[in-house]
Short mmCIF file of C-alpha atoms in Angstrom, two decimals:
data_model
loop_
_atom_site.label_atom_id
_atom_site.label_comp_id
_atom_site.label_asym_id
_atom_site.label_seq_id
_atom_site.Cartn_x
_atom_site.Cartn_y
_atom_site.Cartn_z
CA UNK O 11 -29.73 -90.21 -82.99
CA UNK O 12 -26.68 -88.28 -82.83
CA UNK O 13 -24.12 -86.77 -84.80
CA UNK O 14 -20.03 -87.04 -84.26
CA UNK O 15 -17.44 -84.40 -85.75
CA UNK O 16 -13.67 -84.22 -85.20
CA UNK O 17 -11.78 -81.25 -84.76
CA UNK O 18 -8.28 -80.36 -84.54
CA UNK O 19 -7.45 -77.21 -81.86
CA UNK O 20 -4.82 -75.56 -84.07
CA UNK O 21 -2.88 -72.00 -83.81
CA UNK O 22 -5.89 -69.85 -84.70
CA UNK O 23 -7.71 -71.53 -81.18
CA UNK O 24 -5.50 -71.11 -78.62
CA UNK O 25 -4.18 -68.31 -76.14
CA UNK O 26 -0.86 -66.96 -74.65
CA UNK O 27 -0.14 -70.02 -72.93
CA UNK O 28 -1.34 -72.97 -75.83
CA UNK O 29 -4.93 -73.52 -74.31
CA UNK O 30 -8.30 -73.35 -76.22
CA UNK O 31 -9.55 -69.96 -75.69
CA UNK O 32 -13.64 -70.07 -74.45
CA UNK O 33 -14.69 -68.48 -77.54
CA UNK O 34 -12.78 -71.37 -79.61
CA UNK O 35 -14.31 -73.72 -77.46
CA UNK O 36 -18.13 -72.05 -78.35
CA UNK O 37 -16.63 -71.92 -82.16
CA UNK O 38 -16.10 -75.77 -81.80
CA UNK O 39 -19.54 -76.34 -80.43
CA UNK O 40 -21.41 -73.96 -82.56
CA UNK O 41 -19.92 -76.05 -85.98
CA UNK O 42 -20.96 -79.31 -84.76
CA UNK O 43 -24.51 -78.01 -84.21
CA UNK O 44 -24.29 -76.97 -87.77
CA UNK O 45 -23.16 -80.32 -88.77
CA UNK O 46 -25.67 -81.96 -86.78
CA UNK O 47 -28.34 -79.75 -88.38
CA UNK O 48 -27.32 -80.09 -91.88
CA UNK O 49 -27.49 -83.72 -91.11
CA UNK O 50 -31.03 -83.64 -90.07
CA UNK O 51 -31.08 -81.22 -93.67
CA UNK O 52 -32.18 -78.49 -91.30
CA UNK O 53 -29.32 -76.40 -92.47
CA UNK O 54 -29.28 -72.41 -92.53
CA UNK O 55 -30.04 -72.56 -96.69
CA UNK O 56 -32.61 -75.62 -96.09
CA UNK O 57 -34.31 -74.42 -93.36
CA UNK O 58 -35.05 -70.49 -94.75
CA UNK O 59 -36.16 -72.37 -98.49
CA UNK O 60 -38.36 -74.99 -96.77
CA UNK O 61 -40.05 -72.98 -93.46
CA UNK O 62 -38.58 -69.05 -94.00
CA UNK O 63 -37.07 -69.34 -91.29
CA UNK O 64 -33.10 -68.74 -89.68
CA UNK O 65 -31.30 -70.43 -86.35
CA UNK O 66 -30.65 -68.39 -83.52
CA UNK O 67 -28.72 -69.05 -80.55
CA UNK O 68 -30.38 -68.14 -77.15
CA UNK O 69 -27.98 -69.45 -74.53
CA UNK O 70 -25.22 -71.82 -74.24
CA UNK O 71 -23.08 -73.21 -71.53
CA UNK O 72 -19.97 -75.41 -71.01
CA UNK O 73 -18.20 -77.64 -68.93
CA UNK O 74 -14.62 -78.76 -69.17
CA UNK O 75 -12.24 -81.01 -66.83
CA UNK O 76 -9.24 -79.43 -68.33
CA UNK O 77 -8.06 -77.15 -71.02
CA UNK O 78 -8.19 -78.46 -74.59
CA UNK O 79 -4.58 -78.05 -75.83
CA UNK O 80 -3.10 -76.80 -79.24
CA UNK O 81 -2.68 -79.96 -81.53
CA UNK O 82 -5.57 -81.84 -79.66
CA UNK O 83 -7.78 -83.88 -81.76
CA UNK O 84 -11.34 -83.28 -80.16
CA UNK O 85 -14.28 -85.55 -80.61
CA UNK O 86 -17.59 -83.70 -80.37
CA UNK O 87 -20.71 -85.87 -79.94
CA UNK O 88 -24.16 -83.91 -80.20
CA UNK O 89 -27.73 -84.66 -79.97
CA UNK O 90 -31.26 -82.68 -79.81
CA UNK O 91 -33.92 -83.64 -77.21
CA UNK O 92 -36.77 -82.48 -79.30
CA UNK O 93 -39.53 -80.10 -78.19
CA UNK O 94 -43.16 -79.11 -78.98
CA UNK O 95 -42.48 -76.00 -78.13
CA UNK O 96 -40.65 -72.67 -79.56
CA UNK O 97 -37.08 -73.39 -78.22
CA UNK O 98 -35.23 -76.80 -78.54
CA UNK O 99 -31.80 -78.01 -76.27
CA UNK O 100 -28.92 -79.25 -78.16
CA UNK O 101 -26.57 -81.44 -75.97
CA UNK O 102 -22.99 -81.99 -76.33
CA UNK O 103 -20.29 -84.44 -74.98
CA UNK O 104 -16.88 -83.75 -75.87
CA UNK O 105 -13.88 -86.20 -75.90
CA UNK O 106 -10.06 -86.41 -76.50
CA UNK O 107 -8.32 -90.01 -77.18
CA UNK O 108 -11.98 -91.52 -76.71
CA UNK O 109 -11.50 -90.06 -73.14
CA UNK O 110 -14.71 -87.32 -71.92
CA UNK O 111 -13.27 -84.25 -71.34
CA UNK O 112 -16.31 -81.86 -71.22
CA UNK O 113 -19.79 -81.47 -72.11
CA UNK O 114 -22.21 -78.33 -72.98
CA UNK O 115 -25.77 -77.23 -73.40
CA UNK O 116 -27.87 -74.87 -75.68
CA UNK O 117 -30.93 -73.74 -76.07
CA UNK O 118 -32.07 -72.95 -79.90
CA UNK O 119 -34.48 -70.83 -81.20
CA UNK O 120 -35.79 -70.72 -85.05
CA UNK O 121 -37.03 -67.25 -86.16
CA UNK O 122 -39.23 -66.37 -89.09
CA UNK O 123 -36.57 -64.00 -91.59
CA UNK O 124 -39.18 -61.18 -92.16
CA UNK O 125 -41.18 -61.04 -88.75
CA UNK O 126 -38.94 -62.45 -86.15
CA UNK O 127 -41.56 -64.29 -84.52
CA UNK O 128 -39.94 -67.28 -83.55
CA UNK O 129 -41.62 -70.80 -84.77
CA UNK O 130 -42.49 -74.39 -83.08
CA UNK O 131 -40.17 -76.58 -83.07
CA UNK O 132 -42.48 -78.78 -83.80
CA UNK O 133 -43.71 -78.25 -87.22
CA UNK O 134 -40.17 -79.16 -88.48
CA UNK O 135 -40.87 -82.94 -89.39
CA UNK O 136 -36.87 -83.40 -89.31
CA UNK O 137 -37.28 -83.05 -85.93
CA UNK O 138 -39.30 -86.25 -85.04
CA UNK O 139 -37.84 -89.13 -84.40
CA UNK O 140 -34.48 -87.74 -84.38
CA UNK O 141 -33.89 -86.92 -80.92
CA UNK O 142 -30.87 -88.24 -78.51
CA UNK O 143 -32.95 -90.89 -76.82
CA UNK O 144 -31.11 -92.43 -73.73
CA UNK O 145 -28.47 -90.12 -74.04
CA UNK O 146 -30.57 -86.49 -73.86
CA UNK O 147 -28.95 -84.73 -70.46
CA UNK O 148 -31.05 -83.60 -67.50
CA UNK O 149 -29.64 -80.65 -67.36
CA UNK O 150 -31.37 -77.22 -68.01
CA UNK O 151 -29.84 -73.78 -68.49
CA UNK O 152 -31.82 -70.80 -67.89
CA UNK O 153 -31.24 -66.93 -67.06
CA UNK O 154 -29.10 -66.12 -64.02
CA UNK O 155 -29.13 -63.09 -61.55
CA UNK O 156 -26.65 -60.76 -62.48
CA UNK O 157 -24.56 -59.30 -58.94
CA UNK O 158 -25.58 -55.57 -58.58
CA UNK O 159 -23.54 -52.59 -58.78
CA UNK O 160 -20.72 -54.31 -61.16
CA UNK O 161 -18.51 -51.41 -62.69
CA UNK O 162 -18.07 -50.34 -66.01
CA UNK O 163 -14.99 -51.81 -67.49
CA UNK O 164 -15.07 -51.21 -70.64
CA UNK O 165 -16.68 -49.48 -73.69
CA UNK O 166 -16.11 -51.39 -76.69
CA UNK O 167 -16.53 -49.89 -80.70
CA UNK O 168 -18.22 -53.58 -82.70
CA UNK O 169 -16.93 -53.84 -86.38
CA UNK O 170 -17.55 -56.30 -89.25
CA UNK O 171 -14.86 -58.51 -88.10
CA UNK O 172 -17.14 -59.42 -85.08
CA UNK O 173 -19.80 -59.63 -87.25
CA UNK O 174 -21.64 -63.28 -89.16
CA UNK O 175 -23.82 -64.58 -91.78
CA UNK O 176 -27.19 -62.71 -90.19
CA UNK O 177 -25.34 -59.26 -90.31
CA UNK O 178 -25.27 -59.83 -86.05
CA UNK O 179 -22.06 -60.24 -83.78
CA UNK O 180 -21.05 -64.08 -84.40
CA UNK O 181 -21.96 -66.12 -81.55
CA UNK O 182 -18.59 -67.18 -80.28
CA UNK O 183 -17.01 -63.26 -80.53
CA UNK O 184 -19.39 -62.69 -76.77
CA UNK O 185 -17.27 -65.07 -75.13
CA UNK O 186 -14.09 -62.67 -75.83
CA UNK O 187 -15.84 -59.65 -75.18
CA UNK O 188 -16.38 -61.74 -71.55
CA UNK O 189 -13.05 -62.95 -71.65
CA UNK O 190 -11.91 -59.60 -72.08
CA UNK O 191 -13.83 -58.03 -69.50
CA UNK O 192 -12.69 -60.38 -66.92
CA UNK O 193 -8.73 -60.01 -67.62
CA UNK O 194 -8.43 -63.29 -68.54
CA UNK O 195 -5.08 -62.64 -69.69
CA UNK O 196 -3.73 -62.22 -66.10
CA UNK O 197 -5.89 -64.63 -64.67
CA UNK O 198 -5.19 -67.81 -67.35
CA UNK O 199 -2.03 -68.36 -66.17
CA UNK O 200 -2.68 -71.15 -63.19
CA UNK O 201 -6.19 -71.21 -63.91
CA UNK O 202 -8.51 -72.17 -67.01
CA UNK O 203 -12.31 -71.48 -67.76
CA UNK O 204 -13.76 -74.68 -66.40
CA UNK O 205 -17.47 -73.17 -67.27
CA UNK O 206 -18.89 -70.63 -69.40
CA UNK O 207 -22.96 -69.71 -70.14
CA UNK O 208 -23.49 -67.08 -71.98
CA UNK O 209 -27.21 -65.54 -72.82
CA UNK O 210 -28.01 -64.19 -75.76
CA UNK O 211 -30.64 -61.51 -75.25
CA UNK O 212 -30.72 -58.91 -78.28
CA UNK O 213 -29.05 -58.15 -81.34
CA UNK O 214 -25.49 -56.75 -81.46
CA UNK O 215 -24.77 -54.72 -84.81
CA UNK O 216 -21.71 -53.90 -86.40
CA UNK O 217 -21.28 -49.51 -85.54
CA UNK O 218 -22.75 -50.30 -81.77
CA UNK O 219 -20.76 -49.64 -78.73
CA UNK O 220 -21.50 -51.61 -75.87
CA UNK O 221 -21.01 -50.93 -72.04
CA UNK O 222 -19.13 -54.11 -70.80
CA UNK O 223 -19.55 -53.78 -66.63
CA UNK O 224 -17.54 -56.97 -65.12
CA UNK O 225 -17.01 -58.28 -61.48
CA UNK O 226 -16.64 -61.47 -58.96
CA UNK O 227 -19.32 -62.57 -56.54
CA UNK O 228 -19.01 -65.83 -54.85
CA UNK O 229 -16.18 -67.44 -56.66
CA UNK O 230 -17.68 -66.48 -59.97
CA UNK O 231 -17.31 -64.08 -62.48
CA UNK O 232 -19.77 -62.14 -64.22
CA UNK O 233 -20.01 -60.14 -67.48
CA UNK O 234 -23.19 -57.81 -68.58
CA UNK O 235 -22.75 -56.20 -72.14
CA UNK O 236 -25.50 -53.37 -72.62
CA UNK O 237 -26.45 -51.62 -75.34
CA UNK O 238 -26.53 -47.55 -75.93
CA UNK O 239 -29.93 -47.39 -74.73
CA UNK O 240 -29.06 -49.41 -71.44
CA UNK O 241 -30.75 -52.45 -71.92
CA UNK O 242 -28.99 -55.87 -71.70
CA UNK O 243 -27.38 -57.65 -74.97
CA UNK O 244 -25.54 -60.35 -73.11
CA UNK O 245 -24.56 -61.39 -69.78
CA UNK O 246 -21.66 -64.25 -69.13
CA UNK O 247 -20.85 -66.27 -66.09
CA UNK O 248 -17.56 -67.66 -65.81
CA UNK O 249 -16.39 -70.67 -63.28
CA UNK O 250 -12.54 -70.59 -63.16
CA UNK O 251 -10.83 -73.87 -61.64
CA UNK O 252 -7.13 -74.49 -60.79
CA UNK O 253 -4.97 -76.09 -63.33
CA UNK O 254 -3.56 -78.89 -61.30
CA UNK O 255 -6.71 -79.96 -59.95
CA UNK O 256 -6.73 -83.12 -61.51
CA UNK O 257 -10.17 -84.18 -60.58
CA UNK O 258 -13.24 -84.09 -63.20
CA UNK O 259 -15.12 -80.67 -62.77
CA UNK O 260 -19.20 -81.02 -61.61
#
C-alpha cells in the first residue's frame, strides 16, 4: 500500500540560483508522510485521541539525480515497511514528468505526550497490513561517525519562527542550519546537494543557542549542532555532486 501526493516547487522553495533548497526538499517529504499517515488515519490529532501518543522524526536521508527546479511539478510516492518494534522506516520515491528523480528514507518514532517513552509500532492496528510490500527499499540509515576536531562555525540564537506544532525546531529548519554551516551559498553554484541525512538526537527549543561546528572529510561534508551543555542535537552529512554530471546519483 502506498500513498501518492503532488507538489509544485514554487518561489517560497527555491535558492539564489532557482533550485529546491535541502530543507524544501525535507519540507516536501515530511508532508507526504503526513498525508500518508492521515491516510492510514494515524494523523497527529488521531493518533494522540486514540493511543496518547505524537510522531517524531529520528533520522532522514535523501537522494537526488538532479536539482528539483522552481515550477517543477513533483510526484512523491511513499510507503511504510512496518515493524514490531519501537521505530518504523518510511520510504520515498520521488518523480518529475513520471520520470524518478530521487528517493529518501526515515526512520519514525511515536512517543507517549506525557512520558516520552516511545511506543511499539506494533500496537497501532493501522499499521498491519498496510505496509509497501514489493516495493519496501533495502536500504537502512543509521548514526554516522562524526570527523573529529571540526571547528566552530557558528553560534546560532533559535526563535519561534524555527519553531512547529510540538513547541520543537520544525524538522526541515536543521537542514538550513546545515546548509548554513556548510556555505552553501558559495558552494551551490556548479554544484547541488545530491544527499542529505540528518539525525535527530534531542530537542531544540525556541531561546537555545546552539554551537554549529562544520567541516569536509573525504568528499563529504559534515554538520554537528550542540546544545549549551555540549551534548549533540543534530549532526548532518552532506554529498555534493557536479551539476553537469548527467548520470543518476548511487
Amino acid at each position: 500500500m502506498y500513498s501518492e501526493t503532488r507538489y509544485t516547487v514554487d518561489s517560497r522553495d527555491i535558492d539564489l540560483w532557482g533550485a529546491c533548497r535541502p530543507s524544501a526538499v525535507m519540507g516536501l517529504l515530511q508532508e507526504a508522510a503526513v498525508a500518508a499517515a492521515c491516510q492510514l488515519h494515524l494523523s497527529r490529532k488521531e493518533t494522540m485521541d486514540k493511543y496518547g501518543l505524537f510522531w517524531m522524526l529520528a533520522r532522514m536521508w535523501y537522494r537526488l539525480d538532479r536539482p528539483l527546479r522552481w515550477g517543477e511539478q513533483v510526484a512523491i510516492r511513499t510507503w511504510h515497511r512496518g515493524s514490531s518494534g519501537v521505530s518504523c522506516y518510511r520510504d520515498f520515491d520521488l518523480f518529475v514528468d513520471g520520470n524518478p528523480v530521487g528517493e529518501a528514507v526515515s526512520v519514525w518514532v511515536l512517543a507517549h505526550a506525557q512520558t516520552h517513552r516511545l511506543a511499539r509500532m506494533g500496537d497501532l492496528e493501522e499499521f498491519r497490513g498496510t505496509d509497501g510490500g514489493e516495493l519496501r527499499k533495502s536500504k537502512t540509515i543509521s548514526r554516522f561517525r562524526m570527523p573529529p576536531g571540526l571547528p566552530e562555525v557558528e553560534r546560532r540564537r533559535l526563535h519561534y519562527s524555527d519553531t512547529d506544532v510540538n513547541g520543537h525546531v520544525n524538522n526541515i529548519r536543521y537542514a538550513d542550519y546545515i546548509s548554513d554551516a556548510i556555505r552553501l551559498d558559495l558552494l551551490g553554484k556548479d554544484q547541488f546537494v545530491s544527499q542529505l541525512q540528518v539525525d535527530y538526537l534531542a530537542e531544540c527549543m525556541a531561546g537555545e543557542t546552539i554551537s554549529l561546528t562544520a567541516g569536509e572529510a573525504e568528499g563529504q561534508w559534515y554538520v554537528r549542532g550542540a546544545g549549551p551543555e555540549g551534548k549533540s542535537r543534530f549532526e548532518g552529512a552532506v554529498t555534493l555532486s557536479p551539476l553537469d554530471s548527467g548520470a543518476p546519483i548511487k
